[in-house]
XYZ file of C-alpha atoms in Angstrom:
546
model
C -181.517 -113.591 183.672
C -181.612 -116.958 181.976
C -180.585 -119.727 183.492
C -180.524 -122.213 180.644
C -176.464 -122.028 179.129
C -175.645 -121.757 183.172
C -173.785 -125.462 184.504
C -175.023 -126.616 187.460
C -173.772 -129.110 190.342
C -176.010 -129.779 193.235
C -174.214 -131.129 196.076
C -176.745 -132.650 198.877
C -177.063 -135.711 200.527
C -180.558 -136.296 200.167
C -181.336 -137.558 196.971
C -185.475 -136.170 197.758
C -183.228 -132.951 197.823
C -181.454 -133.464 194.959
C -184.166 -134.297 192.842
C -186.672 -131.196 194.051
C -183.690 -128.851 193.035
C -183.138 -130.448 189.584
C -187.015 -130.132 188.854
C -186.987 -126.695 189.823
C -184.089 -125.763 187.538
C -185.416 -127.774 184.453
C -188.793 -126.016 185.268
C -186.704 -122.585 184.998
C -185.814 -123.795 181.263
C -181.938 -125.315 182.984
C -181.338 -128.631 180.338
C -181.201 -131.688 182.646
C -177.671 -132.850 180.931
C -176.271 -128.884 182.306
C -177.001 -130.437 186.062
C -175.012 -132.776 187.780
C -174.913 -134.030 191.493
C -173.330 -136.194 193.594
C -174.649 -137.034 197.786
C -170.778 -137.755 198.221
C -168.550 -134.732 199.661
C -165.080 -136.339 198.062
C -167.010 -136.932 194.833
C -168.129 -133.012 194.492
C -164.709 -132.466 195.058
C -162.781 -134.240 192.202
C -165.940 -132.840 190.078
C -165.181 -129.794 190.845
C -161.526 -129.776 190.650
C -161.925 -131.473 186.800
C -165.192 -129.366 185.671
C -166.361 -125.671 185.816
C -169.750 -124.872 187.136
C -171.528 -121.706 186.843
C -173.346 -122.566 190.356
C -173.031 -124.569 192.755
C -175.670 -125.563 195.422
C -174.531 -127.301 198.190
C -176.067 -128.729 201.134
C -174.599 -127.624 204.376
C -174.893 -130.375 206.587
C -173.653 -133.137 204.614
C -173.298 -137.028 206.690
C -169.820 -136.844 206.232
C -166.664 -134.991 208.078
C -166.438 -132.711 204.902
C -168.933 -130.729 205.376
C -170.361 -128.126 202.943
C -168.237 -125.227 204.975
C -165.245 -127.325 204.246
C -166.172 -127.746 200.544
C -166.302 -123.722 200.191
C -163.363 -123.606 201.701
C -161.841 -125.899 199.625
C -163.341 -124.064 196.126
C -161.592 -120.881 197.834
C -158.302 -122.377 199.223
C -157.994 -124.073 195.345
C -159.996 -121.985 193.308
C -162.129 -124.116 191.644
C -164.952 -121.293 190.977
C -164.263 -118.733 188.397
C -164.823 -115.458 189.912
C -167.943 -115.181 188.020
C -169.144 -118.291 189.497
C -171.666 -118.710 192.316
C -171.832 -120.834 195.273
C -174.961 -121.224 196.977
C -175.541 -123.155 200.893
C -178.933 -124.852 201.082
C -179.881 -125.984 204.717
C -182.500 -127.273 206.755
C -180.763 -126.167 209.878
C -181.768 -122.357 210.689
C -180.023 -122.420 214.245
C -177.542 -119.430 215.065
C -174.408 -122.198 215.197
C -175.580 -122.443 211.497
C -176.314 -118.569 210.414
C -173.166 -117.658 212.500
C -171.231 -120.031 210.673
C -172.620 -118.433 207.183
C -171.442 -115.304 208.642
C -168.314 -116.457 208.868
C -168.431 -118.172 205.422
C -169.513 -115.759 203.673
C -170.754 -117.853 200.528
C -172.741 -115.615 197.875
C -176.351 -116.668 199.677
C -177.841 -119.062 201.504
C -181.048 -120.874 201.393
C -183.363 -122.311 204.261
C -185.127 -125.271 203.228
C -188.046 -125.567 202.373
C -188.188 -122.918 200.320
C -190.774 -121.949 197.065
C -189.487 -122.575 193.803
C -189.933 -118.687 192.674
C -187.666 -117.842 195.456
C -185.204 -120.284 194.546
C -184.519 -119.118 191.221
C -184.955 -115.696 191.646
C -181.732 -115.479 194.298
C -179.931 -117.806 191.897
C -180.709 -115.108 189.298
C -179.662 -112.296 191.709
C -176.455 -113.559 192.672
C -175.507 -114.717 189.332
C -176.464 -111.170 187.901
C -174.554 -109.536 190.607
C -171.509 -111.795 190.316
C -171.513 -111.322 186.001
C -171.822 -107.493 186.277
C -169.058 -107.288 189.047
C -166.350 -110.245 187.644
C -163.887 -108.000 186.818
C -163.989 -106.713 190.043
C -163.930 -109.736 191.950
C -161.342 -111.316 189.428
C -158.815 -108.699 190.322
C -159.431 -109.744 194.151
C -158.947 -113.039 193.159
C -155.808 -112.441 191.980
C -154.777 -110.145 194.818
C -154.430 -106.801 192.521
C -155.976 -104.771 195.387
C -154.829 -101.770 194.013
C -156.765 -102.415 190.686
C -159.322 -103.539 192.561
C -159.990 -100.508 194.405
C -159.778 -98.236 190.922
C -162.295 -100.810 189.780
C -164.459 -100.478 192.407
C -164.745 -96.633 192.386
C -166.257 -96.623 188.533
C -168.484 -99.427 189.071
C -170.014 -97.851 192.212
C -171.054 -94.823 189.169
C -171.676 -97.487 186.683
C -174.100 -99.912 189.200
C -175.124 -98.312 191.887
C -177.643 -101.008 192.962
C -174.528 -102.673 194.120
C -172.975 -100.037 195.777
C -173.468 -101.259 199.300
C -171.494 -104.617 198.385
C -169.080 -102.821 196.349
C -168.098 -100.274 199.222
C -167.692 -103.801 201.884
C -165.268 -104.816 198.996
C -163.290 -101.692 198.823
C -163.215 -101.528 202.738
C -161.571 -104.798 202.500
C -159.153 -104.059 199.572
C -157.631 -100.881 201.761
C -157.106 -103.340 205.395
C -155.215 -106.134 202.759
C -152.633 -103.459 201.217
C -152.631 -101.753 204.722
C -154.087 -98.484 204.396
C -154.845 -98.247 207.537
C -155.412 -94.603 207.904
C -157.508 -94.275 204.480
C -159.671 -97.827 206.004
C -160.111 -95.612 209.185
C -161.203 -92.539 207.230
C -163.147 -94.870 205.172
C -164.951 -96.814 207.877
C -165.518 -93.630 209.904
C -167.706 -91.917 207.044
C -169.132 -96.149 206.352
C -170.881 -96.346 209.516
C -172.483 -92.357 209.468
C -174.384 -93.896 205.915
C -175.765 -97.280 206.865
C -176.928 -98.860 210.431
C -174.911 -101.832 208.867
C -172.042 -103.887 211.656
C -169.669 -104.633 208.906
C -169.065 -100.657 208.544
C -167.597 -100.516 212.281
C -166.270 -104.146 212.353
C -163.829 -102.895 209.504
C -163.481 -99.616 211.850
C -162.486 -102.026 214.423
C -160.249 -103.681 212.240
C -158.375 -100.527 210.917
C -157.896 -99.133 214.575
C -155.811 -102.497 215.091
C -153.733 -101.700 212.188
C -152.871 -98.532 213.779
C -152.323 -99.411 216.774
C -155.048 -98.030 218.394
C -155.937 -100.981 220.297
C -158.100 -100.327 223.442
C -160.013 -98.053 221.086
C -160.204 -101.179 218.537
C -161.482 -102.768 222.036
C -163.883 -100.449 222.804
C -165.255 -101.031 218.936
C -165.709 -104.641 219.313
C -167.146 -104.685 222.898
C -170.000 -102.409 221.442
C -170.378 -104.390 218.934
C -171.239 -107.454 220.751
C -173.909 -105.868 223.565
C -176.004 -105.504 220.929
C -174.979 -108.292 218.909
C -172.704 -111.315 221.185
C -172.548 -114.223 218.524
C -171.618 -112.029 215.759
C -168.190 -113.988 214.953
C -166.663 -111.658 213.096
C -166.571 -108.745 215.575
C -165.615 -111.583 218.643
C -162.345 -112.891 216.346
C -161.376 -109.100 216.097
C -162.037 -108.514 219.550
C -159.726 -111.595 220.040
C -156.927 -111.094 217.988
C -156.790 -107.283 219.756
C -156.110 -109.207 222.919
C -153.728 -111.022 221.499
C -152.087 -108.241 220.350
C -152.267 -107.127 223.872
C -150.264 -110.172 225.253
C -153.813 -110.873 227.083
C -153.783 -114.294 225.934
C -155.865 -116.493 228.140
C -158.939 -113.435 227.520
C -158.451 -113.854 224.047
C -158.728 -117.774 224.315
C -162.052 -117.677 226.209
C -163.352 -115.205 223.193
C -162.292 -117.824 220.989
C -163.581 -120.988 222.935
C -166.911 -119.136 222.928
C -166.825 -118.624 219.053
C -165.705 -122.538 219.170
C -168.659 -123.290 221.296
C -171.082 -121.320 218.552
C -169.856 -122.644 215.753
C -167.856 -125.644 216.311
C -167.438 -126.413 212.078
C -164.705 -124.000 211.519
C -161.296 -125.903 211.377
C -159.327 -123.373 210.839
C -160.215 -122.312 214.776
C -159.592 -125.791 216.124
C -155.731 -124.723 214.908
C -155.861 -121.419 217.023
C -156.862 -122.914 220.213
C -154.628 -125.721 219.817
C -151.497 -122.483 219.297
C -153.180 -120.707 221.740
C -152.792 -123.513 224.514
C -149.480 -124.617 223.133
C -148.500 -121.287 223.830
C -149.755 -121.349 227.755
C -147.330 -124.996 227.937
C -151.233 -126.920 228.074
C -149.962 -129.125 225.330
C -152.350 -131.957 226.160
C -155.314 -129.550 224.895
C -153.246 -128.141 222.367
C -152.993 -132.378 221.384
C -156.241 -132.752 221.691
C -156.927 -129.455 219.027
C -154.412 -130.424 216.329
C -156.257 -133.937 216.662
C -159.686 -132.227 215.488
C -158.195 -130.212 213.487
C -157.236 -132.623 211.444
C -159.996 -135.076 211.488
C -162.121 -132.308 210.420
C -159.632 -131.773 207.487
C -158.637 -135.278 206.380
C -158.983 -135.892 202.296
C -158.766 -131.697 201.935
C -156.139 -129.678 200.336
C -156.023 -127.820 204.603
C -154.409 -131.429 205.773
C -151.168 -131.594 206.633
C -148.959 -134.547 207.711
C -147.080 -131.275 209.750
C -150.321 -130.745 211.915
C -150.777 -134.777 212.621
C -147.369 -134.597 213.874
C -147.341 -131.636 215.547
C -150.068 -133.487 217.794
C -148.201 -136.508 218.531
C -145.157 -133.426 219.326
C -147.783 -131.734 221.283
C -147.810 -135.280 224.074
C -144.451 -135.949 224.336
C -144.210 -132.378 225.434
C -147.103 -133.095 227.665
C -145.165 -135.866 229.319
C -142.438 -133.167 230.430
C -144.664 -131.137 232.463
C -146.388 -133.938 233.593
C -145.683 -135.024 237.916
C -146.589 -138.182 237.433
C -144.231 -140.792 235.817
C -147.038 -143.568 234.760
C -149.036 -140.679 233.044
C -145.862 -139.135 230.992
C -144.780 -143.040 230.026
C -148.444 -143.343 228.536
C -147.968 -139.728 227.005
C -144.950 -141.052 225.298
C -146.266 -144.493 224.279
C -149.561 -142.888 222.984
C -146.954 -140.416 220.685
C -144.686 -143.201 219.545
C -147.878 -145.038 218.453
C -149.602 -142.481 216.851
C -145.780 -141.702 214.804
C -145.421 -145.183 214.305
C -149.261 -145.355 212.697
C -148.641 -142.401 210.342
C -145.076 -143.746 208.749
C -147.169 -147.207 208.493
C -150.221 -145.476 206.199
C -147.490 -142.799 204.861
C -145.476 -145.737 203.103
C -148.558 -147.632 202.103
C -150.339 -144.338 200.384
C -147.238 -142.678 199.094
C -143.334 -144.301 199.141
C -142.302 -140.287 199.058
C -143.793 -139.762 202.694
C -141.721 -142.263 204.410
C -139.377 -139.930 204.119
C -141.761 -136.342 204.458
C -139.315 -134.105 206.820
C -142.271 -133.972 209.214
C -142.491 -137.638 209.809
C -138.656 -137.718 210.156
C -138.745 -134.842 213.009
C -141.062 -136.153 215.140
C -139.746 -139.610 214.989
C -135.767 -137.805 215.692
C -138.018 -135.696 218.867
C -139.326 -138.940 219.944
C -135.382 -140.803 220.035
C -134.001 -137.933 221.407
C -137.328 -137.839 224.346
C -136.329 -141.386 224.961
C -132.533 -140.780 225.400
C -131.797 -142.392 222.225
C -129.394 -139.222 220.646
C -127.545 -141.458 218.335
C -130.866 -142.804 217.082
C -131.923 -138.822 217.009
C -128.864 -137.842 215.691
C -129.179 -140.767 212.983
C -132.455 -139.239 212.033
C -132.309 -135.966 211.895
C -129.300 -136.402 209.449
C -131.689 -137.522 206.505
C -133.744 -134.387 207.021
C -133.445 -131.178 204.227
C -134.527 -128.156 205.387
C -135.138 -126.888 201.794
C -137.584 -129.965 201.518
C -139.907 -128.464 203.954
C -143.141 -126.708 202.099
C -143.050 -122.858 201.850
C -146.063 -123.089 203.343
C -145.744 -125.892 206.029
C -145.277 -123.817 209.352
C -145.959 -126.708 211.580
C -142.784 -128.646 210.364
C -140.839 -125.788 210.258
C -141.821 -125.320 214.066
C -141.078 -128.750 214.985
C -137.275 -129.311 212.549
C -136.540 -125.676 215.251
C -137.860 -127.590 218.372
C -135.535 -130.506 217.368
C -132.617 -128.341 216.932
C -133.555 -126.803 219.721
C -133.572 -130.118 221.691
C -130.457 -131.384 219.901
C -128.193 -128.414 221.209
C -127.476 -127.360 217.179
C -127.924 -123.868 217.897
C -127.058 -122.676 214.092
C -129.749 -125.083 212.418
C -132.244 -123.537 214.988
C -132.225 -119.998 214.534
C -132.405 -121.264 210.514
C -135.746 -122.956 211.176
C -137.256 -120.415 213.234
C -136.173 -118.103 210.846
C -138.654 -120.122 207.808
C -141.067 -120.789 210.420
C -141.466 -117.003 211.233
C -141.369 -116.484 207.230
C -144.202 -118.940 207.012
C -146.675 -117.497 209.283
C -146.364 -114.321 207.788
C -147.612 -115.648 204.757
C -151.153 -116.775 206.254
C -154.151 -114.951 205.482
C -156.030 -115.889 208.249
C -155.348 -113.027 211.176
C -156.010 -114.694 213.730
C -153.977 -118.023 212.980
C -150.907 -115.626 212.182
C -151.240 -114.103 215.666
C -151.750 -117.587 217.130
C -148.331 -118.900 215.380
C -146.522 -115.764 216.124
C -147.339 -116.564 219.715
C -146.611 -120.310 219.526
C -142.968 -119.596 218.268
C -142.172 -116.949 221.147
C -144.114 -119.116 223.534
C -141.416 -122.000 222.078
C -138.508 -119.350 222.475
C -139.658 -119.292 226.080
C -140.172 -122.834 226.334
C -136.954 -123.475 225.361
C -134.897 -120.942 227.813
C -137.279 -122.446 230.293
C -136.083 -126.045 229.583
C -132.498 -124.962 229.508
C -133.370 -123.457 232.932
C -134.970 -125.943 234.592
C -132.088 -128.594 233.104
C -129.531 -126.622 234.669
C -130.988 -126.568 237.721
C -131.501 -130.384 238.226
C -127.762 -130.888 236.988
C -126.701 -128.503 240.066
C -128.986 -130.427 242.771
C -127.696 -133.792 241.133
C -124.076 -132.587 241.470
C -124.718 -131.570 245.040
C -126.402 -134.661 245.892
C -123.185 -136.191 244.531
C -121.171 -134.176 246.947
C -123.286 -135.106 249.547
C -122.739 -138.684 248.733
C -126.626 -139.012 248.542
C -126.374 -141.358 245.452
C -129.873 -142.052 244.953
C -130.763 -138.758 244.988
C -128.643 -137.869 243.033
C -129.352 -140.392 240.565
C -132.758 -139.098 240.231
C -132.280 -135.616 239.847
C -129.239 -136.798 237.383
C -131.971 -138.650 235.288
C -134.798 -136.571 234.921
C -132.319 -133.688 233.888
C -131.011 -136.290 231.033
C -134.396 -135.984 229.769
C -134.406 -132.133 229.301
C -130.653 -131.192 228.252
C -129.621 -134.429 227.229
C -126.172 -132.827 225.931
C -124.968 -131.209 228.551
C -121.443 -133.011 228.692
C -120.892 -132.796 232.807
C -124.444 -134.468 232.597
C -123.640 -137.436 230.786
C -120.573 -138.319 232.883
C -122.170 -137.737 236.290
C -125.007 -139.955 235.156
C -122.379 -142.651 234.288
C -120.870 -142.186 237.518
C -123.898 -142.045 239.142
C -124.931 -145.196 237.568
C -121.336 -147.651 238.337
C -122.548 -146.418 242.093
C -126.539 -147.331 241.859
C -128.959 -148.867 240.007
C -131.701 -146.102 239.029
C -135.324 -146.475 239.866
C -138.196 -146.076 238.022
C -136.844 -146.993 234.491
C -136.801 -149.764 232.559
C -133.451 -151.606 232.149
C -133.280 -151.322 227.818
C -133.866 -147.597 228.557
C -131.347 -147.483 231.088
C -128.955 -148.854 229.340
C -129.918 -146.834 226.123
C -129.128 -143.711 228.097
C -126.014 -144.778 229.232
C -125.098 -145.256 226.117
C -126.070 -142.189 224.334
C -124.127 -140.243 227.669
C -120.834 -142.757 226.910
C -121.410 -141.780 223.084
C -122.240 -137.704 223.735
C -119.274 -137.415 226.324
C -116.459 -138.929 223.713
C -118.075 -136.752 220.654
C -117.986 -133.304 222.987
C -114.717 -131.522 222.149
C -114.204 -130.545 225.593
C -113.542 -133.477 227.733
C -109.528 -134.641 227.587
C -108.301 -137.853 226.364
C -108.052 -138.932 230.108
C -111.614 -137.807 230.997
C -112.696 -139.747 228.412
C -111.117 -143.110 228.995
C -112.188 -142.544 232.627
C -115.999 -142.113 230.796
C -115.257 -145.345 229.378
C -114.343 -147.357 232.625
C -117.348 -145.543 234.480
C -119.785 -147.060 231.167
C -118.322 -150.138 231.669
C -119.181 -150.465 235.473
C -122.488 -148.802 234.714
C -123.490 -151.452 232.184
C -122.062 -154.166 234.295
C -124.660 -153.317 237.371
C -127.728 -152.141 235.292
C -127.188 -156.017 233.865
């Protein structure tokens, strides 16, 4: 195949690199003014979101967060390659975290450095060859026409047969997306008696899940990985069976060892961080949404919903957390990180100041502090129809809020788009991982309303007991989980005309007593009487806290 009338950008940050590729191609007849290249990841990106490039060879470990896996993902996520198109890693790096991480990848070939120069163009010629004569093909998976694809594939399997090996992966693949499971089993089954090949029985794996059939879908995987144990593909499946299984601390480890392998894939970082969210170890799950989106930042995969959902992920830290000076630097470190985002949102783009995800976790963090009018005030300026069809995490976080804010309606409509949302994900094992986080939050949430009602009961007993400062305490630290439960709000102001609390500051004691006068008098319940007493007790309350 000539390569001459092909467009070419090499992507590398070694300009030696750069420059031994380039002679190679204009050796192979390629015009020098057909090649560009750039040794800057967000560069490559703009070119190719405003050019088209026939290939594309791209250096794996480029000096910069973005990362050529992060660069294929973004020409997938966006397409930026016509389906015709070829991409192409070049490494020097031969280690299994690399190869395992092409596995995963799966870019059209790879190339180990150094390599000769007939080598080089002859697997540019391959894959280019292989890509022209099967476009139509791969155009109709582009565009998700699965069905078409697989009548496609079945007359180019007659009409190319050297291809037939990659053409029958692709079909495999076509039947688990419309969910054929039974024909993918069928399929699979009769796959793995032709060729000593693992993706045959991975996809065997994978259609056994679809069906149901998941200790045999176990079984699959565990063979699998005795013969080969970094293969990722065949340890995610193995996971997400697990999870399937409600065995979800197994099918962490399995996932903290593919982490440990390969530690470029972002789109992992997320799972863990779901994963642990789901077990209540939000300081990890913090710690995972961080990477995550480090990893991501100046990608179409970052999401102002994810960067929040971190600083989310501490202040629910600081609830589980024993020890008072570590859940006050839990907060502080969430209300700085909130406070830090708003700051660069307004400076980069007026519109964020206002993005629904910036506004929930800033209502989370008022109502975390006691501060409900402030929350209440907040939460007011958010849309739920201005949350992204496709932004989970907000949609997560505007149902925790709800959730937190006693507005029982508004939350079963946001965790009715957040489950909508993670349905749409193509990813398998991040849709299992966000299924899980929302019942995990379901959970969570009884939980809370549990464990709130059970501090308001010692608290009033205390009361009866005419053990103030116990009471007070209990009284407190319950405000902090249901802070609208009405019989709360007066006992802490009652509490408070009594004693002084201990342990808080006085602007945050007084802000609570506030938002308890302000709750009590808004709750339809109380009388007219109970509420002027509320008044007098707020009064006292203020009077002794100052």
């Amino acid at each position: 195949m000539l390569l001459c009338h092909h467009a070419f950008l090499i992507i590398d940050d070694s300009n030696t690199s750069i420059s031994l590729m380039r002679s190679m191609l204009t050796n192979a007849g390629v015009s020098n003014s057909h090649i560009q290249t750039t040794t800057d990841s967000l560069k490559a990106l703009r070119l190719l979101r405003t050019n088209q490039y026939d290939v594309v060879l791209c250096d794996y470990n480029m000096q910069h967060h973005i990362d050529g896996g992060l660069i294929f993902d973004e020409i997938k996520h966006n397409h930026l390659l016509s389906p015709g198109s070829v991409f192409i890693c070049v490494t020097g790096d031969n280690s299994q975290q690399v190869v395992t991480h092409f596995l995963e990848l799966e870019p059209d070939d790879y190339l180990i450095k150094p390599f000769r120069f007939s080598d080089f163009i002859s697997r540019i010629e391959y894959v280019l060859e292989r890509k022209t004569a099967l476009k139509v093909l791969l155009t109709a998976i582009d565009e998700k026409q699965y069905e078409q694809a697989l009548h496609l594939a079945s007359a180019l399997a007659q009409d190319v047969p050297k291809y037939k090996g990659y053409i029958t992966r692709l079909q495999g693949d076509c039947l688990l997306r419309l969910q054929r499971h039974q024909e993918a089993e069928a399929f699979y089954l009769q796959a793995c008696a032709e060729t000593q090949h693992i993706w045959p029985m991975i996809g065997f794996g994978n259609a056994l899940q679809g069906l149901g059939k998941l200790k045999q879908a176990e079984e699959i995987f565990h063979e699998i990985l005795a013969k080969h144990p970094h293969h990722p593909k065949a340890r995610q499946g193995l996971a997400n069976c697990l999870i399937r299984q409600d065995e979800l601390p197994q099918a962490l480890q399995h996932f903290l060892m593919l982490h440990k392998i390969n530690p470029a894939n972002p789109i992992r970082e997320l799972i863990i961080a779901n994963l642990y969210a789901r077990q209540q170890d939000h300081n990890k799950a913090a710690t995972g949404y961080q990477r995550f989106t480090r990893k991501v930042t100046d990608t179409s995969q970052y999401s102002y919903g994810v960067e929040v959902n971190a600083s989310i992920s501490l202040l629910l830290a600081s609830i589980y957390s024993r020890d008072a000076k570590h859940a006050t630097k839990l907060i502080d470190e969430a209300r700085n990180a909130l406070v830090q985002l708003n700051q660069k949102a307004a400076k980069e783009d007026k519109q964020l100041e206002n993005h629904p995800s910036l506004l929930v976790g800033l209502a989370i963090l008022a109502c975390m502090r006691g501060e409900i009018q402030n929350c209440y005030s907040i939460a007011s300026q958010i849309d739920m129809d201005s949350v992204a069809a496709d932004d989970f995490y907000t949609a997560l976080n505007l149902a925790r809020m709800y959730g937190f804010c006693g507005m029982p309606d508004m939350y079963e409509a946001a965790m009715v788009k957040a489950r909508k949302i993670c349905g749409q994900t193509e990813d398998e094992g991040l849709m299992l991982s966000q299924i899980e986080l929302l019942n995990g939050f379901q959970d969570e949430i009884y939980q809370r309303l549990k464990l709130g009602g059970a501090l308001v009961k010692k608290a009033q007993s205390y009361r009866q007991q005419n053990l103030a400062n116990k009471a007070l305490k209990h009284a407190y630290r319950a405000f902090f989980i249901v802070p609208f439960h009405h019989e709360l709000c007066f006992l802490i102001l009652e509490l408070t005309a009594l004693a002084t609390p201990a342990g808080l500051q006085h602007d945050e004691v007084n802000e609570i007593l506030k938002s308890c006068y302000w709750l009590y008098c808004h709750d339809k319940r109380p009388t007219e009487q109970q509420k002027r007493r509320a008044l007098d007790l707020y009064r006292l309350a203020t009077m002794r806290v100052a």
